mmCIF file of C-alpha atoms in Angstrom:
data_model
loop_
_atom_site.group_PDB
_atom_site.id
_atom_site.type_symbol
_atom_site.label_atom_id
_atom_site.label_comp_id
_atom_site.label_asym_id
_atom_site.label_seq_id
_atom_site.Cartn_x
_atom_site.Cartn_y
_atom_site.Cartn_z
ATOM 1 C CA UNK O 1 31.685 -18.386 -36.954
ATOM 2 C CA UNK O 2 28.268 -17.560 -35.493
ATOM 3 C CA UNK O 3 27.257 -21.228 -35.769
ATOM 4 C CA UNK O 4 30.241 -22.270 -33.654
ATOM 5 C CA UNK O 5 29.091 -19.890 -30.906
ATOM 6 C CA UNK O 6 25.851 -21.857 -30.513
ATOM 7 C CA UNK O 7 27.440 -25.251 -29.838
ATOM 8 C CA UNK O 8 27.069 -26.487 -26.272
ATOM 9 C CA UNK O 9 27.907 -29.720 -24.494
ATOM 10 C CA UNK O 10 25.809 -31.707 -22.034
ATOM 11 C CA UNK O 11 28.213 -34.195 -20.458
ATOM 12 C CA UNK O 12 31.835 -33.080 -20.700
ATOM 13 C CA UNK O 13 34.350 -30.702 -22.227
ATOM 14 C CA UNK O 14 37.884 -31.491 -23.342
ATOM 15 C CA UNK O 15 40.722 -29.072 -24.025
ATOM 16 C CA UNK O 16 43.945 -29.508 -25.959
ATOM 17 C CA UNK O 17 46.845 -27.375 -27.154
ATOM 18 C CA UNK O 18 48.162 -28.196 -30.634
ATOM 19 C CA UNK O 19 51.406 -26.651 -31.775
ATOM 20 C CA UNK O 20 51.843 -27.730 -35.392
ATOM 21 C CA UNK O 21 48.391 -26.670 -36.591
ATOM 22 C CA UNK O 22 49.395 -23.036 -37.148
ATOM 23 C CA UNK O 23 52.967 -23.772 -38.199
ATOM 24 C CA UNK O 24 52.528 -22.263 -41.668
ATOM 25 C CA UNK O 25 50.765 -19.109 -40.519
ATOM 26 C CA UNK O 26 52.615 -16.027 -41.726
ATOM 27 C CA UNK O 27 51.634 -13.641 -38.940
ATOM 28 C CA UNK O 28 54.746 -13.583 -36.753
ATOM 29 C CA UNK O 29 52.889 -11.701 -33.989
ATOM 30 C CA UNK O 30 50.664 -14.714 -33.379
ATOM 31 C CA UNK O 31 52.941 -17.577 -34.276
ATOM 32 C CA UNK O 32 56.380 -16.427 -33.163
ATOM 33 C CA UNK O 33 58.171 -19.332 -31.576
ATOM 34 C CA UNK O 34 55.184 -20.754 -29.755
ATOM 35 C CA UNK O 35 52.029 -20.118 -31.784
ATOM 36 C CA UNK O 36 49.443 -22.841 -31.425
ATOM 37 C CA UNK O 37 45.752 -23.568 -31.210
ATOM 38 C CA UNK O 38 43.733 -24.141 -28.077
ATOM 39 C CA UNK O 39 40.726 -26.325 -28.855
ATOM 40 C CA UNK O 40 37.676 -26.953 -26.673
ATOM 41 C CA UNK O 41 35.590 -29.989 -27.617
ATOM 42 C CA UNK O 42 32.227 -31.116 -26.317
ATOM 43 C CA UNK O 43 30.250 -34.333 -26.456
ATOM 44 C CA UNK O 44 31.259 -36.779 -29.206
ATOM 45 C CA UNK O 45 34.250 -34.609 -30.164
ATOM 46 C CA UNK O 46 32.144 -31.726 -31.460
ATOM 47 C CA UNK O 47 34.317 -28.608 -31.516
ATOM 48 C CA UNK O 48 33.021 -25.846 -29.247
ATOM 49 C CA UNK O 49 35.874 -23.464 -30.014
ATOM 50 C CA UNK O 50 39.265 -23.188 -31.673
ATOM 51 C CA UNK O 51 41.497 -20.317 -30.611
ATOM 52 C CA UNK O 52 44.891 -19.308 -32.008
ATOM 53 C CA UNK O 53 47.060 -18.410 -29.018
ATOM 54 C CA UNK O 54 50.709 -17.399 -28.734
ATOM 55 C CA UNK O 55 51.454 -19.837 -25.884
ATOM 56 C CA UNK O 56 49.898 -21.979 -23.150
ATOM 57 C CA UNK O 57 49.517 -19.105 -20.666
ATOM 58 C CA UNK O 58 46.553 -19.320 -18.309
ATOM 59 C CA UNK O 59 45.256 -15.929 -19.475
ATOM 60 C CA UNK O 60 44.533 -17.282 -22.981
ATOM 61 C CA UNK O 61 42.937 -20.449 -21.630
ATOM 62 C CA UNK O 62 40.754 -18.462 -19.240
ATOM 63 C CA UNK O 63 39.419 -16.197 -22.006
ATOM 64 C CA UNK O 64 38.530 -19.170 -24.190
ATOM 65 C CA UNK O 65 36.924 -21.174 -21.378
ATOM 66 C CA UNK O 66 34.980 -18.135 -20.159
ATOM 67 C CA UNK O 67 33.473 -17.777 -23.625
ATOM 68 C CA UNK O 68 32.314 -21.405 -23.689
ATOM 69 C CA UNK O 69 30.986 -21.285 -20.099
ATOM 70 C CA UNK O 70 29.111 -18.033 -20.849
ATOM 71 C CA UNK O 71 27.616 -19.683 -23.923
ATOM 72 C CA UNK O 72 26.134 -22.450 -21.780
ATOM 73 C CA UNK O 73 24.793 -20.002 -19.214
ATOM 74 C CA UNK O 74 23.226 -17.789 -21.907
ATOM 75 C CA UNK O 75 21.465 -20.830 -23.356
ATOM 76 C CA UNK O 76 20.126 -21.746 -19.899
ATOM 77 C CA UNK O 77 22.028 -25.031 -19.985
ATOM 78 C CA UNK O 78 24.068 -26.373 -17.105
ATOM 79 C CA UNK O 79 27.820 -26.337 -17.767
ATOM 80 C CA UNK O 80 29.221 -29.907 -17.946
ATOM 81 C CA UNK O 81 30.947 -31.038 -14.735
ATOM 82 C CA UNK O 82 33.768 -33.036 -16.371
ATOM 83 C CA UNK O 83 36.744 -31.329 -18.003
ATOM 84 C CA UNK O 84 39.348 -33.481 -19.739
ATOM 85 C CA UNK O 85 42.679 -31.694 -20.054
ATOM 86 C CA UNK O 86 45.925 -32.375 -21.882
ATOM 87 C CA UNK O 87 48.428 -31.432 -19.176
ATOM 88 C CA UNK O 88 48.888 -29.899 -15.754
ATOM 89 C CA UNK O 89 46.428 -31.992 -13.758
ATOM 90 C CA UNK O 90 49.217 -33.480 -11.671
ATOM 91 C CA UNK O 91 53.004 -33.661 -11.608
ATOM 92 C CA UNK O 92 52.961 -36.682 -13.903
ATOM 93 C CA UNK O 93 54.041 -39.149 -11.238
ATOM 94 C CA UNK O 94 51.830 -41.716 -9.521
ATOM 95 C CA UNK O 95 50.236 -40.683 -6.209
ATOM 96 C CA UNK O 96 51.393 -37.079 -6.543
ATOM 97 C CA UNK O 97 49.530 -34.078 -5.222
ATOM 98 C CA UNK O 98 47.617 -31.865 -7.618
ATOM 99 C CA UNK O 99 49.425 -28.955 -9.219
ATOM 100 C CA UNK O 100 49.832 -25.648 -7.388
ATOM 101 C CA UNK O 101 46.822 -23.352 -7.277
ATOM 102 C CA UNK O 102 46.712 -20.902 -10.158
ATOM 103 C CA UNK O 103 49.514 -22.448 -12.202
ATOM 104 C CA UNK O 104 47.601 -24.726 -14.552
ATOM 105 C CA UNK O 105 44.344 -25.277 -16.373
ATOM 106 C CA UNK O 106 43.428 -27.784 -13.657
ATOM 107 C CA UNK O 107 44.072 -25.297 -10.856
ATOM 108 C CA UNK O 108 42.134 -22.574 -12.653
ATOM 109 C CA UNK O 109 39.001 -24.672 -13.188
ATOM 110 C CA UNK O 110 39.122 -27.132 -10.255
ATOM 111 C CA UNK O 111 36.279 -25.306 -8.456
ATOM 112 C CA UNK O 112 33.973 -25.507 -11.500
ATOM 113 C CA UNK O 113 34.823 -28.884 -13.022
ATOM 114 C CA UNK O 114 35.851 -32.389 -12.151
ATOM 115 C CA UNK O 115 39.310 -32.365 -13.777
ATOM 116 C CA UNK O 116 40.538 -35.475 -15.580
ATOM 117 C CA UNK O 117 43.572 -36.130 -17.736
ATOM 118 C CA UNK O 118 42.456 -37.260 -21.183
ATOM 119 C CA UNK O 119 43.182 -40.862 -22.220
ATOM 120 C CA UNK O 120 45.909 -40.100 -24.764
ATOM 121 C CA UNK O 121 47.891 -37.893 -22.410
ATOM 122 C CA UNK O 122 47.361 -40.313 -19.524
ATOM 123 C CA UNK O 123 48.924 -43.059 -21.657
ATOM 124 C CA UNK O 124 51.865 -40.785 -22.457
ATOM 125 C CA UNK O 125 52.380 -40.006 -18.746
ATOM 126 C CA UNK O 126 52.242 -43.698 -17.834
ATOM 127 C CA UNK O 127 54.761 -44.581 -20.512
ATOM 128 C CA UNK O 128 57.196 -41.998 -19.090
ATOM 129 C CA UNK O 129 57.162 -43.528 -15.610
ATOM 130 C CA UNK O 130 56.922 -47.191 -16.639
ATOM 131 C CA UNK O 131 60.237 -48.954 -17.129
ATOM 132 C CA UNK O 132 60.392 -51.470 -19.940
ATOM 133 C CA UNK O 133 62.649 -54.407 -19.256
#
């Protein structure tokens, strides 16, 4: 685990929640009904951190992101400006306003990063609002 704590990113970070990864975990305190992983990736998909969290609450995301940001600062490296997220950057509809302050990953980190919806989740959002005829 010590090796993982040395990984930094130069250009961007990406975060994603994954629910089925910890599906077979026996610890009901962690898994419960909503246990999942929160993964932070750096350049070229290199994993900067994987955290088992009970849900998508901002408090868990903040702890994980703080650890990765602190790692960059301790190494004397500038924290990447771009953060690709999996949800919560907007309401999911075209030309909408950004999500309410303090209610999402985007709102939490908007002052530190340029927030962008990752390509896979952007495609999913577009497919929800695009009518096929």
